[in-house]
Short mmCIF file of C-alpha atoms in Angstrom, two decimals:
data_model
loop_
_atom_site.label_atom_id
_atom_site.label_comp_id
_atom_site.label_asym_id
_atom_site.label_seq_id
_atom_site.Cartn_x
_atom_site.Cartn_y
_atom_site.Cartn_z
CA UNK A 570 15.37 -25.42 1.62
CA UNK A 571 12.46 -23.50 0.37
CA UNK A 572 10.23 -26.14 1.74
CA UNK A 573 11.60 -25.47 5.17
CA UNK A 574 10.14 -22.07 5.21
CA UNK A 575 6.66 -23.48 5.19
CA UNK A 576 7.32 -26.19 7.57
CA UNK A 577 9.63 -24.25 10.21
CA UNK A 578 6.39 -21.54 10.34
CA UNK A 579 4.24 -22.80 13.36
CA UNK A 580 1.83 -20.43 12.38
CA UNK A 581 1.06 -21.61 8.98
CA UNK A 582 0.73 -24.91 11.13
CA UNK A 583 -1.81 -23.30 13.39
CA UNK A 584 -3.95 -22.34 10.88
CA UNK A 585 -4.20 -25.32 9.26
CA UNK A 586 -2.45 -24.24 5.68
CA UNK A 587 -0.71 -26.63 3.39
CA UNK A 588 1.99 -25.99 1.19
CA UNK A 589 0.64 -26.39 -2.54
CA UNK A 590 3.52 -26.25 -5.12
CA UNK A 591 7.10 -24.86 -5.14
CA UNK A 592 8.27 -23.36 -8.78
CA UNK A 593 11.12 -20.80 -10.15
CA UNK A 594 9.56 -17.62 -9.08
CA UNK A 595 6.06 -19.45 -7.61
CA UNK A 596 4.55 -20.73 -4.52
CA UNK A 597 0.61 -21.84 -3.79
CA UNK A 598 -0.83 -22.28 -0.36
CA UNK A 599 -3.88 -24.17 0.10
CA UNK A 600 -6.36 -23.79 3.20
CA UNK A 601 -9.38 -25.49 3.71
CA UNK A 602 -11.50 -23.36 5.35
CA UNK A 603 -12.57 -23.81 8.92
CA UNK A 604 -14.59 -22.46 11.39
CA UNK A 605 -12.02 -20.84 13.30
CA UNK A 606 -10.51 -18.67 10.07
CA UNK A 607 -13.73 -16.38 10.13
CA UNK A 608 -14.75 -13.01 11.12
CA UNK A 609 -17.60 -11.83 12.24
CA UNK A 610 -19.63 -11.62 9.17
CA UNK A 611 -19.04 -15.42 8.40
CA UNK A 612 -16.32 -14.79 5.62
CA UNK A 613 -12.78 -15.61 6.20
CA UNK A 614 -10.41 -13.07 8.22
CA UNK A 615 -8.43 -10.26 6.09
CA UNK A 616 -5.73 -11.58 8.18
CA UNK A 617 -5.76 -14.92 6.95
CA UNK A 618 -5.80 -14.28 3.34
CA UNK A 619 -2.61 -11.75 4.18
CA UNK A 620 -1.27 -14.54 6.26
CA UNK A 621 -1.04 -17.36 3.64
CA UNK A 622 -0.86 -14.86 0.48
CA UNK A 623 2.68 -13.07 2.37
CA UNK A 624 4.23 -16.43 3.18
CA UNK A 625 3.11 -17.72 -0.74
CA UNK A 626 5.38 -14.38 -1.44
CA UNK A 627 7.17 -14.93 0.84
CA UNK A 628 8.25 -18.51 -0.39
CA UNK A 629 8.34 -17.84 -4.11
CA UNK A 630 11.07 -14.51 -3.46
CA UNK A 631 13.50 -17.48 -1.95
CA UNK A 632 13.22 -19.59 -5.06
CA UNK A 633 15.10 -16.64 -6.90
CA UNK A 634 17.57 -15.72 -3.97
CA UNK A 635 21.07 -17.81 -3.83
CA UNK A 636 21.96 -19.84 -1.33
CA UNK A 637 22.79 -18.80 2.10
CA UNK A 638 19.89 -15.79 1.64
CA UNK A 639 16.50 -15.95 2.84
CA UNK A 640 13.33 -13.32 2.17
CA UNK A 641 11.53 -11.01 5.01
CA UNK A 642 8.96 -9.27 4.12
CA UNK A 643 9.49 -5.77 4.67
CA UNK A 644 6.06 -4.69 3.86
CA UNK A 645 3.17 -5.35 1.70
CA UNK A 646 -0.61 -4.38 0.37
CA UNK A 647 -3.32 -6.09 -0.37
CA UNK A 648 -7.01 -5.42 -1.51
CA UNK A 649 -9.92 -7.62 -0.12
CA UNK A 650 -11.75 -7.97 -3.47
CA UNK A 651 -14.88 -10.42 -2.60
CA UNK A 652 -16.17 -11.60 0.49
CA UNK A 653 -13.93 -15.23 0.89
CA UNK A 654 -16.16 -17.88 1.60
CA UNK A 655 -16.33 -21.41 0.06
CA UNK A 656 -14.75 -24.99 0.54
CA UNK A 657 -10.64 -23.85 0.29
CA UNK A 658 -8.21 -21.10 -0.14
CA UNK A 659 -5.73 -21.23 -2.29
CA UNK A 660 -2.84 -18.57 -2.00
CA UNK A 661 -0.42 -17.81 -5.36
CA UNK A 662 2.50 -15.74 -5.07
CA UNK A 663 4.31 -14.86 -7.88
CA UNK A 664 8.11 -12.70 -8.30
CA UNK A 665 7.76 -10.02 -10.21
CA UNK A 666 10.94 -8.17 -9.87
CA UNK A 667 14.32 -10.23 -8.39
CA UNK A 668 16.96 -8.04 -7.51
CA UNK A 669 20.24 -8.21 -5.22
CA UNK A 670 18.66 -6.77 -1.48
CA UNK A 671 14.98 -6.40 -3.00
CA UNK A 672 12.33 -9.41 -4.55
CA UNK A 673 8.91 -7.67 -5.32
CA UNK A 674 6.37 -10.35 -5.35
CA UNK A 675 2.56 -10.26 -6.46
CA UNK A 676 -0.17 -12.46 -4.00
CA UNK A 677 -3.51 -13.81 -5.36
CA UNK A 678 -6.01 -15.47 -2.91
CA UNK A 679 -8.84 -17.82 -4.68
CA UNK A 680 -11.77 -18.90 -2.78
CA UNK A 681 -13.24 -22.54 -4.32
CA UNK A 682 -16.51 -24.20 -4.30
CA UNK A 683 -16.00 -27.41 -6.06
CA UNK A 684 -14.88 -26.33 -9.36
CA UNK A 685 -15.64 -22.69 -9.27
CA UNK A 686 -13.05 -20.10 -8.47
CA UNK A 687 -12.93 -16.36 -7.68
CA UNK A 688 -10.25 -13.99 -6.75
CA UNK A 689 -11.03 -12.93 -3.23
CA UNK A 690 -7.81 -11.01 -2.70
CA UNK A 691 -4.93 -9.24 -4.30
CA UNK A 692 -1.38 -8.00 -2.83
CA UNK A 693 1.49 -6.51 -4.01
CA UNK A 694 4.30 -7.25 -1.16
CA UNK A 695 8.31 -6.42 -1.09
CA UNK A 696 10.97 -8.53 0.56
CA UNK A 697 13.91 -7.76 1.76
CA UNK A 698 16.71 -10.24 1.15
CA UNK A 699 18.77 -11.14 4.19
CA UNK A 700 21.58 -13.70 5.41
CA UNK A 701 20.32 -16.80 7.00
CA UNK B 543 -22.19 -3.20 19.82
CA UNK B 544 -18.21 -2.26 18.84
CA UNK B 545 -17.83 -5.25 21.24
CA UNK B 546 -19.83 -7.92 19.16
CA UNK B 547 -17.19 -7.60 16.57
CA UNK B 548 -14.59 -8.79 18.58
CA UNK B 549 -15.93 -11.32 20.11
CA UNK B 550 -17.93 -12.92 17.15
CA UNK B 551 -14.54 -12.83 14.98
CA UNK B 552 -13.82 -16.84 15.73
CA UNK B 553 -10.01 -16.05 14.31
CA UNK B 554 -9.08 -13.58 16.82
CA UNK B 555 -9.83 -15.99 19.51
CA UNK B 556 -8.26 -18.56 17.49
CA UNK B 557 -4.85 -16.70 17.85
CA UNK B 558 -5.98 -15.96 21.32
CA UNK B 559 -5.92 -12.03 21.16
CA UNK B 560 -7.47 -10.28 23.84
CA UNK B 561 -10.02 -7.14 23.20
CA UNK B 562 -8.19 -4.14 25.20
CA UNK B 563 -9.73 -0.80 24.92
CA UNK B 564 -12.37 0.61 22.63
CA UNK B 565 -13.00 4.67 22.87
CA UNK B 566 -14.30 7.01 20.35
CA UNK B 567 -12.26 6.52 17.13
CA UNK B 568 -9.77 4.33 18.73
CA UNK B 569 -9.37 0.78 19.62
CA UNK B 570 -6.56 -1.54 21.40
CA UNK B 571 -6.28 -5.45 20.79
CA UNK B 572 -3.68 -7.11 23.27
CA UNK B 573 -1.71 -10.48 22.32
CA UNK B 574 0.23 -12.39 24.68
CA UNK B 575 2.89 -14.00 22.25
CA UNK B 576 2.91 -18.23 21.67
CA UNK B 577 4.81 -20.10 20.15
CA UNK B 578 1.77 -20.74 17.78
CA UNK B 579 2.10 -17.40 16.45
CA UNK B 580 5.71 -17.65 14.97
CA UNK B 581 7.11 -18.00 11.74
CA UNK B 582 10.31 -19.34 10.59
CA UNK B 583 13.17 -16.79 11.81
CA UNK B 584 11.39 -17.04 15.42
CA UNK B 585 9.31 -13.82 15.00
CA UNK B 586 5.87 -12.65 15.20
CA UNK B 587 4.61 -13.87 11.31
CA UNK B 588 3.62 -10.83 9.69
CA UNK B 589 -0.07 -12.07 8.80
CA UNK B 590 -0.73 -12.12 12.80
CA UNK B 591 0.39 -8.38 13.14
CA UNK B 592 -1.89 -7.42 10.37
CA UNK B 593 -4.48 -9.43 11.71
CA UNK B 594 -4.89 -7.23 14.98
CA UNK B 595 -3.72 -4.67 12.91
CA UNK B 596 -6.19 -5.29 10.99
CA UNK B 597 -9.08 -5.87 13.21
CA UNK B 598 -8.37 -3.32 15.64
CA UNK B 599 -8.59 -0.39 12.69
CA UNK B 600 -12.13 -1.69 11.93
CA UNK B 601 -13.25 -1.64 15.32
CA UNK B 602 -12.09 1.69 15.34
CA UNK B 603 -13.51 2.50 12.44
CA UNK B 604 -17.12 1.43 14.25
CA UNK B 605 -17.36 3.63 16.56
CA UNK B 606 -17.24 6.30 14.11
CA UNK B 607 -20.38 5.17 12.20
CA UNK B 608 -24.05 5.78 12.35
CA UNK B 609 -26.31 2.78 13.97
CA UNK B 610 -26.72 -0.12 12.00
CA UNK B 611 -23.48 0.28 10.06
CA UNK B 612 -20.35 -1.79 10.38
CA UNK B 613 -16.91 -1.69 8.83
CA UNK B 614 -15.80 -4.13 5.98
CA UNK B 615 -11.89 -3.54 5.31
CA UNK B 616 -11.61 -2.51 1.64
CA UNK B 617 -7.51 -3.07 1.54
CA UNK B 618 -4.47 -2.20 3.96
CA UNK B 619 -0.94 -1.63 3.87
CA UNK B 620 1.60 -2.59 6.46
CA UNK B 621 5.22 -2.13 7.12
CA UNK B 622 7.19 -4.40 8.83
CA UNK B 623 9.78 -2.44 11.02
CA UNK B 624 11.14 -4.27 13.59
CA UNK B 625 11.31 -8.18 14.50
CA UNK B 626 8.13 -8.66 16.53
CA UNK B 627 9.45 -10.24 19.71
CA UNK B 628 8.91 -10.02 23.34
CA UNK B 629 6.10 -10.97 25.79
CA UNK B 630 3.09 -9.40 24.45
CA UNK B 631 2.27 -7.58 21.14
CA UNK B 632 -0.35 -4.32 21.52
CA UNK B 633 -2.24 -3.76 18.43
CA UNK B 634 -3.90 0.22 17.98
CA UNK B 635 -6.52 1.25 15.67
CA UNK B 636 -6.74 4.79 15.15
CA UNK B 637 -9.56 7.04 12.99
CA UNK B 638 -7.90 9.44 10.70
CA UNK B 639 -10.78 10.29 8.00
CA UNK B 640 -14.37 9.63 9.17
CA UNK B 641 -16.58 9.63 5.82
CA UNK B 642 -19.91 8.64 5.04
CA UNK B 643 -18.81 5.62 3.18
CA UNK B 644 -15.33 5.10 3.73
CA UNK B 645 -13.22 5.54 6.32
CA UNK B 646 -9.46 5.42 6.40
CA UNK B 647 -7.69 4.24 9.79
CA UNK B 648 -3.72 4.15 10.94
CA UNK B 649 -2.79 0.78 12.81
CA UNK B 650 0.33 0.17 14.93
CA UNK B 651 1.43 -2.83 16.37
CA UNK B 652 3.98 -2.36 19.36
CA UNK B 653 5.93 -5.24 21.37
CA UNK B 654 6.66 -5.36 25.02
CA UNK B 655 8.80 -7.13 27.19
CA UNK B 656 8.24 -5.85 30.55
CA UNK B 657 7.83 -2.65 30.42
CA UNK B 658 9.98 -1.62 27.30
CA UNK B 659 8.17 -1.26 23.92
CA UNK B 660 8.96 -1.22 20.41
CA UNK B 661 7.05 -0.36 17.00
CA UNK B 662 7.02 -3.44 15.27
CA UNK B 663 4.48 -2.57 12.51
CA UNK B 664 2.33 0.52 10.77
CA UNK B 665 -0.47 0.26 9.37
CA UNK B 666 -2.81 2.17 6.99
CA UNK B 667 -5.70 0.46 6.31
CA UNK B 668 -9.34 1.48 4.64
CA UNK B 669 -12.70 0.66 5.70
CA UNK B 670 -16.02 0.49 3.84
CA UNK B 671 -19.27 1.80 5.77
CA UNK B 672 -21.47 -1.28 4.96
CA UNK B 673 -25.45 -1.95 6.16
CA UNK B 674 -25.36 -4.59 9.35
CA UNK C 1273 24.27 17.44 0.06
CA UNK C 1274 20.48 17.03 1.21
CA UNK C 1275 19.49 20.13 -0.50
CA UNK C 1276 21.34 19.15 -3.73
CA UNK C 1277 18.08 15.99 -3.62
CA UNK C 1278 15.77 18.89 -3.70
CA UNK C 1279 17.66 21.29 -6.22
CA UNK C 1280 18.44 18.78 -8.85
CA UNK C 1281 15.16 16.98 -9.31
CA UNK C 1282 14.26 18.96 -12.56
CA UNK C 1283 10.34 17.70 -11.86
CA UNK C 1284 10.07 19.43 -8.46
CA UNK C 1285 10.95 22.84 -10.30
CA UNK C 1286 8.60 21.94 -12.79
CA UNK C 1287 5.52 21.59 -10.78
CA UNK C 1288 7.17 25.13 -8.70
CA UNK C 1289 7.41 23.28 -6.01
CA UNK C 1290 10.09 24.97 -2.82
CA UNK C 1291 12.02 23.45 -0.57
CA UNK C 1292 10.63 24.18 2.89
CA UNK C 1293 12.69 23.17 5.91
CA UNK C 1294 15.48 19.80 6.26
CA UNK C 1295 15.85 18.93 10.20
CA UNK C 1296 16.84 15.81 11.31
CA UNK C 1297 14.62 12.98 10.27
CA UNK C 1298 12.36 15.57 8.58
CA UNK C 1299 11.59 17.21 5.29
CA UNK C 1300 8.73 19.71 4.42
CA UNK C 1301 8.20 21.09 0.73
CA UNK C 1302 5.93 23.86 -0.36
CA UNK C 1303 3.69 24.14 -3.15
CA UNK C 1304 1.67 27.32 -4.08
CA UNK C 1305 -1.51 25.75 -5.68
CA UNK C 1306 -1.74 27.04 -9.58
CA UNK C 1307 -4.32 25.72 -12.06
CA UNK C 1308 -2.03 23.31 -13.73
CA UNK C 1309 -1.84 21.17 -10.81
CA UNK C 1310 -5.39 20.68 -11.22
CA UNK C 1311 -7.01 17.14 -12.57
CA UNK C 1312 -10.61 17.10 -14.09
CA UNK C 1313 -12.70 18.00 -10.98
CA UNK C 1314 -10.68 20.81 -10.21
CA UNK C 1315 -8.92 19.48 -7.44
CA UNK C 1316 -4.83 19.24 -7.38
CA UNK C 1317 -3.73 15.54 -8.52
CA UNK C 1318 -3.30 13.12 -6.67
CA UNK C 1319 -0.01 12.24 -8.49
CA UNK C 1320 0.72 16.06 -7.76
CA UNK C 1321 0.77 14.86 -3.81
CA UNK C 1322 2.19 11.89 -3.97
CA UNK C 1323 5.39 13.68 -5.88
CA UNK C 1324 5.32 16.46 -3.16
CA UNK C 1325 4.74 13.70 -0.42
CA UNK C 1326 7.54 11.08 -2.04
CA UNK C 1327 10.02 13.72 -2.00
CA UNK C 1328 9.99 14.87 1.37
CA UNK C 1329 9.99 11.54 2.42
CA UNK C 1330 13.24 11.15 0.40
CA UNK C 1331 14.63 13.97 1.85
CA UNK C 1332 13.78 13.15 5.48
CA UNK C 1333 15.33 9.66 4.74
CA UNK C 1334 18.59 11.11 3.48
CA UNK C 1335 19.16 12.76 6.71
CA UNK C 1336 19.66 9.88 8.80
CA UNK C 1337 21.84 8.11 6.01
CA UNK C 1338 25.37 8.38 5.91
CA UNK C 1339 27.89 10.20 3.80
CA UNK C 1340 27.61 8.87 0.79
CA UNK C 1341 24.57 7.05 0.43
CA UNK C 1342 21.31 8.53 -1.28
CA UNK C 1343 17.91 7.30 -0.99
CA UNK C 1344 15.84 5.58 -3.86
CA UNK C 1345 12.04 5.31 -3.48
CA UNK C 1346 11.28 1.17 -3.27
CA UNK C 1347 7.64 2.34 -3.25
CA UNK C 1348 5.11 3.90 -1.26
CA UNK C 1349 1.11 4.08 -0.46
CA UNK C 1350 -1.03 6.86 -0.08
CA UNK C 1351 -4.38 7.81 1.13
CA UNK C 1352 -6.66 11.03 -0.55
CA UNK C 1353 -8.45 11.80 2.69
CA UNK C 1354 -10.03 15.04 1.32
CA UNK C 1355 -9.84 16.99 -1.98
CA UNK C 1356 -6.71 19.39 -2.20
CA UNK C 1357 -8.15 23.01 -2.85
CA UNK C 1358 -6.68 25.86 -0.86
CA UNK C 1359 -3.88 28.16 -1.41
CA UNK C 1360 -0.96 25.82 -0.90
CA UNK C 1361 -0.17 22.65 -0.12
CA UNK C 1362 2.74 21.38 2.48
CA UNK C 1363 4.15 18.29 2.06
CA UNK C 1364 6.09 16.98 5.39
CA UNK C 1365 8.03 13.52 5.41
CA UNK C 1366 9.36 12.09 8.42
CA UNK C 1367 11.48 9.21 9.51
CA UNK C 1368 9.59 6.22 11.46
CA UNK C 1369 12.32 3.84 11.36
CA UNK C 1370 15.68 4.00 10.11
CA UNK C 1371 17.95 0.99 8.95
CA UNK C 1372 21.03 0.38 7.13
CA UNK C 1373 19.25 -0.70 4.18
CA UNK C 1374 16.05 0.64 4.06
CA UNK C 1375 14.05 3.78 5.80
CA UNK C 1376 10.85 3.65 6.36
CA UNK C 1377 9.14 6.88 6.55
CA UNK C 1378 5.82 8.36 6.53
CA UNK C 1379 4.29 11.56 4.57
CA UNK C 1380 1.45 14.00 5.25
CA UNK C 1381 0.08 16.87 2.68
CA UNK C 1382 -2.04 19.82 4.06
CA UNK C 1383 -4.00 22.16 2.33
CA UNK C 1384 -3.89 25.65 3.30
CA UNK C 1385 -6.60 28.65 2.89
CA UNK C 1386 -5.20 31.21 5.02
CA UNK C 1387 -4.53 29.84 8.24
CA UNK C 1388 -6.92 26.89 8.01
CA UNK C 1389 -5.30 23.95 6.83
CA UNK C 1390 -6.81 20.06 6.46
CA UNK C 1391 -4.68 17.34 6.36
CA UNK C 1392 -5.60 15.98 2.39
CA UNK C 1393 -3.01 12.82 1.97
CA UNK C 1394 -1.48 10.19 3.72
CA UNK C 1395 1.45 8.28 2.72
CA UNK C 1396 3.73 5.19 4.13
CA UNK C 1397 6.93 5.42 2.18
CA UNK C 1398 9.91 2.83 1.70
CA UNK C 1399 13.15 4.04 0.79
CA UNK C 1400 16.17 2.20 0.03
CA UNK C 1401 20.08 3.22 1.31
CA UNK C 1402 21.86 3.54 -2.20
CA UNK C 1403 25.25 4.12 -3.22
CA UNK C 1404 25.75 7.58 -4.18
CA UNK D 317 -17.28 11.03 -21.60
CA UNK D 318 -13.85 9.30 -20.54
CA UNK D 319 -11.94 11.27 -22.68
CA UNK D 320 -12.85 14.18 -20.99
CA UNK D 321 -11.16 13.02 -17.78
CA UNK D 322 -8.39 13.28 -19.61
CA UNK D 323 -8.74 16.20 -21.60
CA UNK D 324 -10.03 18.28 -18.38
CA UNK D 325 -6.94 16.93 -16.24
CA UNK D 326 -4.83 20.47 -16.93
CA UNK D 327 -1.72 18.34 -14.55
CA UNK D 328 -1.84 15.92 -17.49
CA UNK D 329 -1.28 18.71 -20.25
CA UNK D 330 1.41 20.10 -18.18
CA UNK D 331 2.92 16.98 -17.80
CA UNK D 332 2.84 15.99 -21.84
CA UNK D 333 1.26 13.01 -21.49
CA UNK D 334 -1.44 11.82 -24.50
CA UNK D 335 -4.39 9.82 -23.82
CA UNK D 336 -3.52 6.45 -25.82
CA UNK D 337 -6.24 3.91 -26.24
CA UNK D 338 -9.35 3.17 -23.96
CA UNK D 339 -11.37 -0.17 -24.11
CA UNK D 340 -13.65 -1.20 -21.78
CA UNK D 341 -12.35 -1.90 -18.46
CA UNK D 342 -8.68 -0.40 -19.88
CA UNK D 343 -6.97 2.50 -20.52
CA UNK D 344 -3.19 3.61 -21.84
CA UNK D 345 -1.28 6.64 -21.32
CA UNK D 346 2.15 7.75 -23.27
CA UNK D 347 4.43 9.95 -21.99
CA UNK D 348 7.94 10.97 -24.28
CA UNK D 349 10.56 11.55 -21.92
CA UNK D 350 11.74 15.14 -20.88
CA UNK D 351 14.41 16.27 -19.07
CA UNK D 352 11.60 18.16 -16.77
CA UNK D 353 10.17 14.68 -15.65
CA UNK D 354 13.57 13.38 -13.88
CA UNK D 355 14.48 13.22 -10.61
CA UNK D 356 17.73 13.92 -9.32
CA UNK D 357 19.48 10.97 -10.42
CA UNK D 358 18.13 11.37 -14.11
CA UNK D 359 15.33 8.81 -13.90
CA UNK D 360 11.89 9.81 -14.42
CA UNK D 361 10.11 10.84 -11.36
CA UNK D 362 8.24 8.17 -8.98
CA UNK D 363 5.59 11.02 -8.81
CA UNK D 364 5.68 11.21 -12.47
CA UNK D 365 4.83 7.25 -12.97
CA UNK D 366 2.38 7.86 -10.23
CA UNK D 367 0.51 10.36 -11.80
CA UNK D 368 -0.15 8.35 -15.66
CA UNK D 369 -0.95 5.12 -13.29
CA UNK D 370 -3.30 6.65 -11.27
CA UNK D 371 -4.80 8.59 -14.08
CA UNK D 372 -4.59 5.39 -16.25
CA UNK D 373 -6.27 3.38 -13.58
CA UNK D 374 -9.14 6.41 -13.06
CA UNK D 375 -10.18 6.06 -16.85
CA UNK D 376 -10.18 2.33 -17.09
CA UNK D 377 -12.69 2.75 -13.79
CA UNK D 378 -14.79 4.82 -15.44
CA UNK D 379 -15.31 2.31 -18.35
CA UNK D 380 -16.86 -0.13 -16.08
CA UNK D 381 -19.51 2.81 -14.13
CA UNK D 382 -22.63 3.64 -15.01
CA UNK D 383 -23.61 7.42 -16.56
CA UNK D 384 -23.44 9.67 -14.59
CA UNK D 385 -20.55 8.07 -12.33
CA UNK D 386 -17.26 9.39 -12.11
CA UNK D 387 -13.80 7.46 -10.68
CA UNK D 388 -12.31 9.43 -7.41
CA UNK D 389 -8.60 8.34 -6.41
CA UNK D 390 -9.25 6.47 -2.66
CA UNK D 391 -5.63 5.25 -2.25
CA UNK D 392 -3.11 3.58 -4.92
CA UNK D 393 0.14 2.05 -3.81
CA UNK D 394 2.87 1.65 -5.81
CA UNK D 395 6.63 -0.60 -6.47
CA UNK D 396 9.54 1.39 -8.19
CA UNK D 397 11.28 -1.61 -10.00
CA UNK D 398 13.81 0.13 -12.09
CA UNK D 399 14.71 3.12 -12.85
CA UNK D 400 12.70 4.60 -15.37
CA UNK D 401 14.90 5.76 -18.33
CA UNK D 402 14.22 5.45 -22.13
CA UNK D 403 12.24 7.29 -24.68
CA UNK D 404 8.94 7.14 -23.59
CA UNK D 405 6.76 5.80 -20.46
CA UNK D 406 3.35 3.85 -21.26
CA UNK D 407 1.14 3.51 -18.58
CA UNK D 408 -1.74 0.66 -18.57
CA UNK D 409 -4.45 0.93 -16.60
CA UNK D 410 -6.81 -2.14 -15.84
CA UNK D 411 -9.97 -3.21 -13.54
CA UNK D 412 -9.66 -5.93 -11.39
CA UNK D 413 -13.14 -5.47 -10.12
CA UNK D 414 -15.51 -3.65 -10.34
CA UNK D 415 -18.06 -3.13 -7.68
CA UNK D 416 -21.00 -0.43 -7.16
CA UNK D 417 -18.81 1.66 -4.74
CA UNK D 418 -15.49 0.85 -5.37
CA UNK D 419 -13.81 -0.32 -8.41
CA UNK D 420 -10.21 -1.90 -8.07
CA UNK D 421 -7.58 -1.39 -10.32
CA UNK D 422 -4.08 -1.84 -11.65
CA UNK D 423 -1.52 0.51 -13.00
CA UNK D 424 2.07 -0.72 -14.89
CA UNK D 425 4.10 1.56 -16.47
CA UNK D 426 6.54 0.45 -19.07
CA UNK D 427 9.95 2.17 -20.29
CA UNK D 428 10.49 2.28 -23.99
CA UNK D 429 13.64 2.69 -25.92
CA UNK D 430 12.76 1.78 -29.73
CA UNK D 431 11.12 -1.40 -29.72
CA UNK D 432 12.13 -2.69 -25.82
CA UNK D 433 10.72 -2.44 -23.51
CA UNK D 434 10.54 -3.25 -19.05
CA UNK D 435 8.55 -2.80 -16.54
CA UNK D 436 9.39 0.12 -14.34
CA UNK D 437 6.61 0.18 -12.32
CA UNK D 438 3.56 -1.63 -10.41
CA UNK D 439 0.69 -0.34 -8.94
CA UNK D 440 -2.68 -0.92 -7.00
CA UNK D 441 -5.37 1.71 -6.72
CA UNK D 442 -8.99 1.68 -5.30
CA UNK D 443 -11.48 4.09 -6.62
CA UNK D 444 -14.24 5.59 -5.47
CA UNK D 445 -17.74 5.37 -7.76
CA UNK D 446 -19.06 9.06 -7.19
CA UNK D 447 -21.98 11.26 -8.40
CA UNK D 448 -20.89 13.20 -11.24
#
């Protein structure tokens, strides 16, 4: 169910993300970067990283919601920490708070060369849970 | 100049947005909705609103800068209001503090079909005044 | 009933804040400046505005709830645009989109010296619809 | 020095709140409930939480500038995740990066009654590096 979240979202698709891991509470998305992610100054688009770090928030709010309910995100922040550049993405969201109508979630993006990491983004984002 | 950052952003014409107006302070992005741009429920995915959310507060943000400074988006925050459905999605970037190093900018993203609108999203995002 | 929000929220009293004007969808509070509003640089705190700013949020959310529901804050984001030295401040909220669940609203905080004022905060506020 | 953002911060005094502990790139603020922090369902203010966060967050940013720097609230968002009742409210502030002109941060505050404790709130907050 959770899995059909990612795959149902064409524009995860578009963009060329891949669903990492699905946990209690926990959801990565990976991206390899492309060309076609970037902005003007070479580094990957704020609006990617909010893309795949709201749907990795997105995802790990509806492992903690019963059946028959599924998140939308009502709203969320997030602070562009590093210029992204590098080989991949990979988007971690995190619950930090379940309740009945409300799941506040946490979003890290990490930009990798090779082995290296560094936290190129950080969000705090609130879902709203609704009826399928 | 205000132009270049449009059209050297490689993600907006990934998502095919289209630049619409730039005036002093202000700028418009236009996005004729695809099925490309959806996410599970059948709406606009959130991450493509903030992207020409996104982008069209820093281009507004530009034209309020000295020569040979550009806008870097430090973080933003955006609600969600409405489903973001219709024909076309109009993104606006507006100036509300011009400062010498930051500056802070209001973003709304409004849906049409035909000639009815709704306001899908709100933005408030804030801009850093780097060197080119 | 929307008054009572005001009246009994001991901290408003504390910081002598007074309840401006309730219309429909809108909320403005007043606050004479005094020197124990103040943080290090002299200025009034930002958590000084963002309690005047909250609150008249909350209050312009309550008036497009029903009989007995109340509204809680979910959370809320706010911009210093200038420092806050004058006279007074006004807080005014103000409804941009109300739901059966949640209202989203949006908060501004001026600074008065006579009859200059400068707009010194910005906030985007969420508020949930709560049993009373 | 940091101390004296505290110690200068007259909204702090009136508030009650005691500078805890600073380290570098941290900082903790205790507040003992009073009835004069509540809101008007008898939990603590949001604008109360708001205020040790931000403050929290402004110290622990001024552990990580140089002399002669100072930490200037830019913007701070914040979740309400339960209502804040108990004995006493620690906030924790903490650097998520630091940069030359801008230093990101996060606030939590935590409810205490005797030995337990939970999270009542979350927070993100950009400050500005400024000339003293």
């Amino acid at each position: 169910m959770r899995q059909v979240i990612f795959e149902k979202a064409k524009f995860l698709q578009h963009i060329q993300a891949k669903l990492g891991e699905i946990k209690d509470g926990y959801c990565s998305i990976e991206l390899p970067i492309q060309d076609f992610h970037l902005q003007q100054d070479g580094f990957v688009h704020a609006g990617v990283q909010a893309t795949i770090a709201d749907h990795a928030c997105g995802i790990a709010a509806s492992t903690v919601m019963p059946e028959g309910k599924i998140p939308l995100s009502i709203e969320f922040k997030v602070n562009m920490l590093r210029p992204a550049v590098g080989e991949r993405l990979v988007a971690i969201g995190t619950v930090l708070k379940a309740g009945k109508t409300i799941v506040v979630t946490e979003g890290e993006v990490w930009a990798y060369q090779g082995e290296q990491k560094k936290l190129t983004a950080k969000m705090q984002a609130t879902m709203a849970v609704v009826e399928l």
